Amino acid sequence: MNRRSLLVAAGVALAGCSSDTPPVTDTAALNAAFLDRFNQIRAERGLGSATQSDVLTEMASAHAANMAKHDYLGHEQPDGTTIEDRFADRGLLPGCELPVPGSDRYYAGAENVAGAVESGSVTHPGTDETFYITGPDSLAKFVMDSWMTSPPHREVMTLPAIEEVGIGVGRNGEDLFVAVEFC
């Protein structure tokens, strides 16, 4: 992964985790942290909360592992598999189609992806704020808050129809690949 040009992603680094902090790849801790931060963001905007989905978590974990294995960030896998394919393969369409308010557009399922690096401190994209990642909670806050500064990622996260989410993290050396699926 080219760490200098993460176009779709928020660059994240991890600084020394305490022994009491779950590892940043602990799926249960990540789902809880991302879901808490996601629901805080939605509550601040008067939107309904979401719940964690086992199917979406499996899908996010598989996509994150694929990105890590093939060292890319994106929504289309190297074999051509798309977001829509991944949702359809799991029987989630048309149920997970998410309408965009004020338009006749919809997402056939939705996801955000991000890249992360496991060492050092980071700066929010477009700001001078330094941030330290110490585990799932700080990773979730940094990634979610970074996505909120990106109009396309923010649009997905604030779709009123979202009811469920799942998070996955893949690892390739010190590089982490994050995928969040929305339904």
PDB file of C-alpha atoms in Angstrom:
ATOM      1  CA  MET A   1       0.000   0.000   0.000  1.00  0.00           C
ATOM      2  CA  ASN A   2       1.371   3.413  -0.918  1.00  0.00           C
ATOM      3  CA  ARG A   3       1.195   5.180   2.440  1.00  0.00           C
ATOM      4  CA  ARG A   4       1.658   8.623   0.905  1.00  0.00           C
ATOM      5  CA  SER A   5      -1.386   8.538  -1.366  1.00  0.00           C
ATOM      6  CA  LEU A   6      -4.346   6.990   0.389  1.00  0.00           C
ATOM      7  CA  LEU A   7      -7.083   8.502  -1.765  1.00  0.00           C
ATOM      8  CA  VAL A   8     -10.082   6.686  -0.355  1.00  0.00           C
ATOM      9  CA  ALA A   9      -8.658   6.263   3.092  1.00  0.00           C
ATOM     10  CA  ALA A  10      -7.705   7.918   6.273  1.00  0.00           C
ATOM     11  CA  GLY A  11      -4.067   7.242   7.160  1.00  0.00           C
ATOM     12  CA  VAL A  12      -3.890   5.845  10.668  1.00  0.00           C
ATOM     13  CA  ALA A  13      -0.966   4.935  12.881  1.00  0.00           C
ATOM     14  CA  LEU A  14      -0.908   2.987  16.098  1.00  0.00           C
ATOM     15  CA  ALA A  15       1.114   4.069  19.108  1.00  0.00           C
ATOM     16  CA  GLY A  16       1.913   1.694  21.994  1.00  0.00           C
ATOM     17  CA  CYS A  17      -1.180  -0.107  23.213  1.00  0.00           C
ATOM     18  CA  SER A  18      -1.420  -0.994  26.883  1.00  0.00           C
ATOM     19  CA  SER A  19      -1.909  -4.623  27.853  1.00  0.00           C
ATOM     20  CA  ASP A  20      -5.498  -3.752  28.926  1.00  0.00           C
ATOM     21  CA  THR A  21      -6.396  -2.483  25.459  1.00  0.00           C
ATOM     22  CA  PRO A  22      -7.718  -5.074  22.984  1.00  0.00           C
ATOM     23  CA  PRO A  23      -5.617  -5.411  19.825  1.00  0.00           C
ATOM     24  CA  VAL A  24      -6.806  -3.187  16.993  1.00  0.00           C
ATOM     25  CA  THR A  25      -7.695  -6.310  14.974  1.00  0.00           C
ATOM     26  CA  ASP A  26     -10.013  -7.707  17.721  1.00  0.00           C
ATOM     27  CA  THR A  27     -13.243  -7.933  15.698  1.00  0.00           C
ATOM     28  CA  ALA A  28     -15.636  -7.778  18.665  1.00  0.00           C
ATOM     29  CA  ALA A  29     -13.866  -4.751  20.189  1.00  0.00           C
ATOM     30  CA  LEU A  30     -13.679  -3.035  16.778  1.00  0.00           C
ATOM     31  CA  ASN A  31     -17.368  -3.603  16.070  1.00  0.00           C
ATOM     32  CA  ALA A  32     -18.290  -2.178  19.468  1.00  0.00           C
ATOM     33  CA  ALA A  33     -15.987   0.845  19.074  1.00  0.00           C
ATOM     34  CA  PHE A  34     -17.014   1.631  15.482  1.00  0.00           C
ATOM     35  CA  LEU A  35     -20.706   1.102  16.261  1.00  0.00           C
ATOM     36  CA  ASP A  36     -20.503   3.413  19.302  1.00  0.00           C
ATOM     37  CA  ARG A  37     -18.728   6.160  17.315  1.00  0.00           C
ATOM     38  CA  PHE A  38     -21.026   5.687  14.300  1.00  0.00           C
ATOM     39  CA  ASN A  39     -24.145   5.972  16.475  1.00  0.00           C
ATOM     40  CA  GLN A  40     -22.737   9.075  18.247  1.00  0.00           C
ATOM     41  CA  ILE A  41     -22.187  10.739  14.853  1.00  0.00           C
ATOM     42  CA  ARG A  42     -25.716   9.816  13.738  1.00  0.00           C
ATOM     43  CA  ALA A  43     -27.310  10.962  17.022  1.00  0.00           C
ATOM     44  CA  GLU A  44     -25.575  14.354  16.674  1.00  0.00           C
ATOM     45  CA  ARG A  45     -27.422  14.717  13.348  1.00  0.00           C
ATOM     46  CA  GLY A  46     -30.798  13.439  14.555  1.00  0.00           C
ATOM     47  CA  LEU A  47     -30.453  10.121  12.699  1.00  0.00           C
ATOM     48  CA  GLY A  48     -31.415   6.689  14.000  1.00  0.00           C
ATOM     49  CA  SER A  49     -28.866   4.334  15.487  1.00  0.00           C
ATOM     50  CA  ALA A  50     -27.653   1.114  13.860  1.00  0.00           C
ATOM     51  CA  THR A  51     -26.929  -2.356  15.190  1.00  0.00           C
ATOM     52  CA  GLN A  52     -24.019  -4.694  14.454  1.00  0.00           C
ATOM     53  CA  SER A  53     -24.704  -7.409  11.864  1.00  0.00           C
ATOM     54  CA  ASP A  54     -22.837 -10.722  11.834  1.00  0.00           C
ATOM     55  CA  VAL A  55     -23.297 -11.039   8.042  1.00  0.00           C
ATOM     56  CA  LEU A  56     -21.947  -7.517   7.429  1.00  0.00           C
ATOM     57  CA  THR A  57     -19.059  -8.165   9.845  1.00  0.00           C
ATOM     58  CA  GLU A  58     -18.137 -11.322   7.931  1.00  0.00           C
ATOM     59  CA  MET A  59     -18.368  -9.433   4.633  1.00  0.00           C
ATOM     60  CA  ALA A  60     -16.263  -6.520   5.938  1.00  0.00           C
ATOM     61  CA  SER A  61     -13.676  -8.908   7.379  1.00  0.00           C
ATOM     62  CA  ALA A  62     -13.442 -10.814   4.080  1.00  0.00           C
ATOM     63  CA  HIS A  63     -13.077  -7.594   2.063  1.00  0.00           C
ATOM     64  CA  ALA A  64     -10.471  -6.171   4.483  1.00  0.00           C
ATOM     65  CA  ALA A  65      -8.516  -9.452   4.266  1.00  0.00           C
ATOM     66  CA  ASN A  66      -8.704  -9.293   0.451  1.00  0.00           C
ATOM     67  CA  MET A  67      -7.383  -5.708   0.448  1.00  0.00           C
ATOM     68  CA  ALA A  68      -4.557  -6.736   2.795  1.00  0.00           C
ATOM     69  CA  LYS A  69      -3.662  -9.831   0.757  1.00  0.00           C
ATOM     70  CA  HIS A  70      -3.577  -7.888  -2.525  1.00  0.00           C
ATOM     71  CA  ASP A  71      -2.258  -4.618  -1.006  1.00  0.00           C
ATOM     72  CA  TYR A  72      -4.899  -2.180  -2.313  1.00  0.00           C
ATOM     73  CA  LEU A  73      -7.606   0.140  -0.996  1.00  0.00           C
ATOM     74  CA  GLY A  74     -10.837   0.162  -2.888  1.00  0.00           C
ATOM     75  CA  HIS A  75     -14.339  -1.096  -3.357  1.00  0.00           C
ATOM     76  CA  GLU A  76     -13.685  -3.374  -6.345  1.00  0.00           C
ATOM     77  CA  GLN A  77     -11.565  -6.447  -5.707  1.00  0.00           C
ATOM     78  CA  PRO A  78      -8.772  -7.427  -8.120  1.00  0.00           C
ATOM     79  CA  ASP A  79     -10.960 -10.223  -9.569  1.00  0.00           C
ATOM     80  CA  GLY A  80     -13.634  -7.635 -10.460  1.00  0.00           C
ATOM     81  CA  THR A  81     -15.977  -8.418  -7.535  1.00  0.00           C
ATOM     82  CA  THR A  82     -17.910  -5.241  -6.613  1.00  0.00           C
ATOM     83  CA  ILE A  83     -19.754  -4.037  -3.521  1.00  0.00           C
ATOM     84  CA  GLU A  84     -23.032  -4.974  -5.194  1.00  0.00           C
ATOM     85  CA  ASP A  85     -21.690  -8.492  -5.920  1.00  0.00           C
ATOM     86  CA  ARG A  86     -20.661  -8.978  -2.279  1.00  0.00           C
ATOM     87  CA  PHE A  87     -24.088  -7.862  -1.002  1.00  0.00           C
ATOM     88  CA  ALA A  88     -25.939 -10.000  -3.590  1.00  0.00           C
ATOM     89  CA  ASP A  89     -23.797 -13.094  -2.883  1.00  0.00           C
ATOM     90  CA  ARG A  90     -24.948 -12.925   0.750  1.00  0.00           C
ATOM     91  CA  GLY A  91     -28.628 -12.484  -0.161  1.00  0.00           C
ATOM     92  CA  LEU A  92     -28.678  -8.886   1.129  1.00  0.00           C
ATOM     93  CA  LEU A  93     -30.240  -7.295  -1.965  1.00  0.00           C
ATOM     94  CA  PRO A  94     -32.635  -5.680  -2.460  1.00  0.00           C
ATOM     95  CA  GLY A  95     -33.027  -5.415   1.343  1.00  0.00           C
ATOM     96  CA  CYS A  96     -29.820  -3.400   1.795  1.00  0.00           C
ATOM     97  CA  GLU A  97     -30.487  -0.884  -0.975  1.00  0.00           C
ATOM     98  CA  LEU A  98     -30.033   2.513   0.681  1.00  0.00           C
ATOM     99  CA  PRO A  99     -31.870   5.456  -0.915  1.00  0.00           C
ATOM    100  CA  VAL A 100     -30.137   8.839  -1.103  1.00  0.00           C
ATOM    101  CA  PRO A 101     -32.575  11.472   0.260  1.00  0.00           C
ATOM    102  CA  GLY A 102     -33.754  14.121  -2.185  1.00  0.00           C
ATOM    103  CA  SER A 103     -32.786  12.082  -5.255  1.00  0.00           C
ATOM    104  CA  ASP A 104     -33.757   8.968  -7.160  1.00  0.00           C
ATOM    105  CA  ARG A 105     -30.298   7.476  -6.470  1.00  0.00           C
ATOM    106  CA  TYR A 106     -29.603   4.605  -4.119  1.00  0.00           C
ATOM    107  CA  TYR A 107     -26.650   2.539  -2.989  1.00  0.00           C
ATOM    108  CA  ALA A 108     -26.908  -1.195  -3.602  1.00  0.00           C
ATOM    109  CA  GLY A 109     -25.358  -1.695  -0.196  1.00  0.00           C
ATOM    110  CA  ALA A 110     -22.602   0.661   0.916  1.00  0.00           C
ATOM    111  CA  GLU A 111     -19.116   0.528   2.380  1.00  0.00           C
ATOM    112  CA  ASN A 112     -16.287   2.791   3.425  1.00  0.00           C
ATOM    113  CA  VAL A 113     -12.658   1.658   3.418  1.00  0.00           C
ATOM    114  CA  ALA A 114      -9.541   3.097   5.031  1.00  0.00           C
ATOM    115  CA  GLY A 115      -5.856   2.339   5.329  1.00  0.00           C
ATOM    116  CA  ALA A 116      -3.974   2.346   8.583  1.00  0.00           C
ATOM    117  CA  VAL A 117      -0.370   1.934   9.690  1.00  0.00           C
ATOM    118  CA  GLU A 118       0.488   0.290  12.976  1.00  0.00           C
ATOM    119  CA  SER A 119       3.093   2.724  14.360  1.00  0.00           C
ATOM    120  CA  GLY A 120       3.442   6.413  15.253  1.00  0.00           C
ATOM    121  CA  SER A 121       1.024   9.334  15.451  1.00  0.00           C
ATOM    122  CA  VAL A 122      -1.210  10.710  12.697  1.00  0.00           C
ATOM    123  CA  THR A 123      -2.824  13.937  11.572  1.00  0.00           C
ATOM    124  CA  HIS A 124      -6.456  14.159  10.484  1.00  0.00           C
ATOM    125  CA  PRO A 125      -6.612  14.714   6.712  1.00  0.00           C
ATOM    126  CA  GLY A 126      -6.994  18.436   6.053  1.00  0.00           C
ATOM    127  CA  THR A 127      -6.220  19.519   9.644  1.00  0.00           C
ATOM    128  CA  ASP A 128      -3.229  20.030  11.895  1.00  0.00           C
ATOM    129  CA  GLU A 129      -4.700  17.895  14.707  1.00  0.00           C
ATOM    130  CA  THR A 130      -2.303  15.159  15.859  1.00  0.00           C
ATOM    131  CA  PHE A 131      -3.981  11.963  16.950  1.00  0.00           C
ATOM    132  CA  TYR A 132      -2.609   8.871  18.707  1.00  0.00           C
ATOM    133  CA  ILE A 133      -4.114   5.447  18.111  1.00  0.00           C
ATOM    134  CA  THR A 134      -4.028   3.237  21.209  1.00  0.00           C
ATOM    135  CA  GLY A 135      -6.619   0.559  20.372  1.00  0.00           C
ATOM    136  CA  PRO A 136     -10.056  -0.025  18.861  1.00  0.00           C
ATOM    137  CA  ASP A 137     -11.727   3.065  20.418  1.00  0.00           C
ATOM    138  CA  SER A 138      -9.148   5.562  19.170  1.00  0.00           C
ATOM    139  CA  LEU A 139      -8.892   3.823  15.778  1.00  0.00           C
ATOM    140  CA  ALA A 140     -12.686   4.017  15.387  1.00  0.00           C
ATOM    141  CA  LYS A 141     -12.774   7.684  16.395  1.00  0.00           C
ATOM    142  CA  PHE A 142      -9.943   8.638  14.065  1.00  0.00           C
ATOM    143  CA  VAL A 143     -11.241   6.709  11.031  1.00  0.00           C
ATOM    144  CA  MET A 144     -14.909   7.683  11.493  1.00  0.00           C
ATOM    145  CA  ASP A 145     -14.063  11.342  12.135  1.00  0.00           C
ATOM    146  CA  SER A 146     -11.775  11.355   9.086  1.00  0.00           C
ATOM    147  CA  TRP A 147     -14.559   9.925   6.938  1.00  0.00           C
ATOM    148  CA  MET A 148     -16.853  12.700   8.165  1.00  0.00           C
ATOM    149  CA  THR A 149     -14.463  15.249   6.589  1.00  0.00           C
ATOM    150  CA  SER A 150     -14.878  13.533   3.192  1.00  0.00           C
ATOM    151  CA  PRO A 151     -18.190  14.380   1.435  1.00  0.00           C
ATOM    152  CA  PRO A 152     -18.694  10.965  -0.252  1.00  0.00           C
ATOM    153  CA  HIS A 153     -17.892   9.034   2.937  1.00  0.00           C
ATOM    154  CA  ARG A 154     -20.041  11.387   5.040  1.00  0.00           C
ATOM    155  CA  GLU A 155     -22.952  10.943   2.600  1.00  0.00           C
ATOM    156  CA  VAL A 156     -22.845   7.172   3.133  1.00  0.00           C
ATOM    157  CA  MET A 157     -22.520   7.418   6.923  1.00  0.00           C
ATOM    158  CA  THR A 158     -25.481   9.788   7.200  1.00  0.00           C
ATOM    159  CA  LEU A 159     -27.939   7.877   5.019  1.00  0.00           C
ATOM    160  CA  PRO A 160     -31.136   7.781   7.110  1.00  0.00           C
ATOM    161  CA  ALA A 161     -32.010   4.219   5.996  1.00  0.00           C
ATOM    162  CA  ILE A 162     -28.910   2.594   7.569  1.00  0.00           C
ATOM    163  CA  GLU A 163     -29.936   0.093  10.250  1.00  0.00           C
ATOM    164  CA  GLU A 164     -26.943  -2.287  10.436  1.00  0.00           C
ATOM    165  CA  VAL A 165     -23.138  -2.140  10.126  1.00  0.00           C
ATOM    166  CA  GLY A 166     -20.176  -4.509  10.194  1.00  0.00           C
ATOM    167  CA  ILE A 167     -16.443  -3.786  10.523  1.00  0.00           C
ATOM    168  CA  GLY A 168     -13.425  -5.755   9.394  1.00  0.00           C
ATOM    169  CA  VAL A 169      -9.672  -5.165   9.592  1.00  0.00           C
ATOM    170  CA  GLY A 170      -7.065  -6.989   7.534  1.00  0.00           C
ATOM    171  CA  ARG A 171      -3.319  -6.928   8.158  1.00  0.00           C
ATOM    172  CA  ASN A 172      -0.358  -6.985   5.780  1.00  0.00           C
ATOM    173  CA  GLY A 173       2.805  -6.486   7.842  1.00  0.00           C
ATOM    174  CA  GLU A 174       2.321  -3.211   9.710  1.00  0.00           C
ATOM    175  CA  ASP A 175      -0.376  -2.033   7.288  1.00  0.00           C
ATOM    176  CA  LEU A 176      -4.028  -2.322   8.324  1.00  0.00           C
ATOM    177  CA  PHE A 177      -6.960  -2.296   5.900  1.00  0.00           C
ATOM    178  CA  VAL A 178     -10.362  -1.290   7.327  1.00  0.00           C
ATOM    179  CA  ALA A 179     -13.748  -1.991   5.720  1.00  0.00           C
ATOM    180  CA  VAL A 180     -17.130  -0.960   7.122  1.00  0.00           C
ATOM    181  CA  GLU A 181     -20.310  -2.280   5.484  1.00  0.00           C
ATOM    182  CA  PHE A 182     -23.664  -0.491   5.832  1.00  0.00           C
ATOM    183  CA  CYS A 183     -27.196  -1.831   5.355  1.00  0.00           C
TER     184      CYS A 183
END
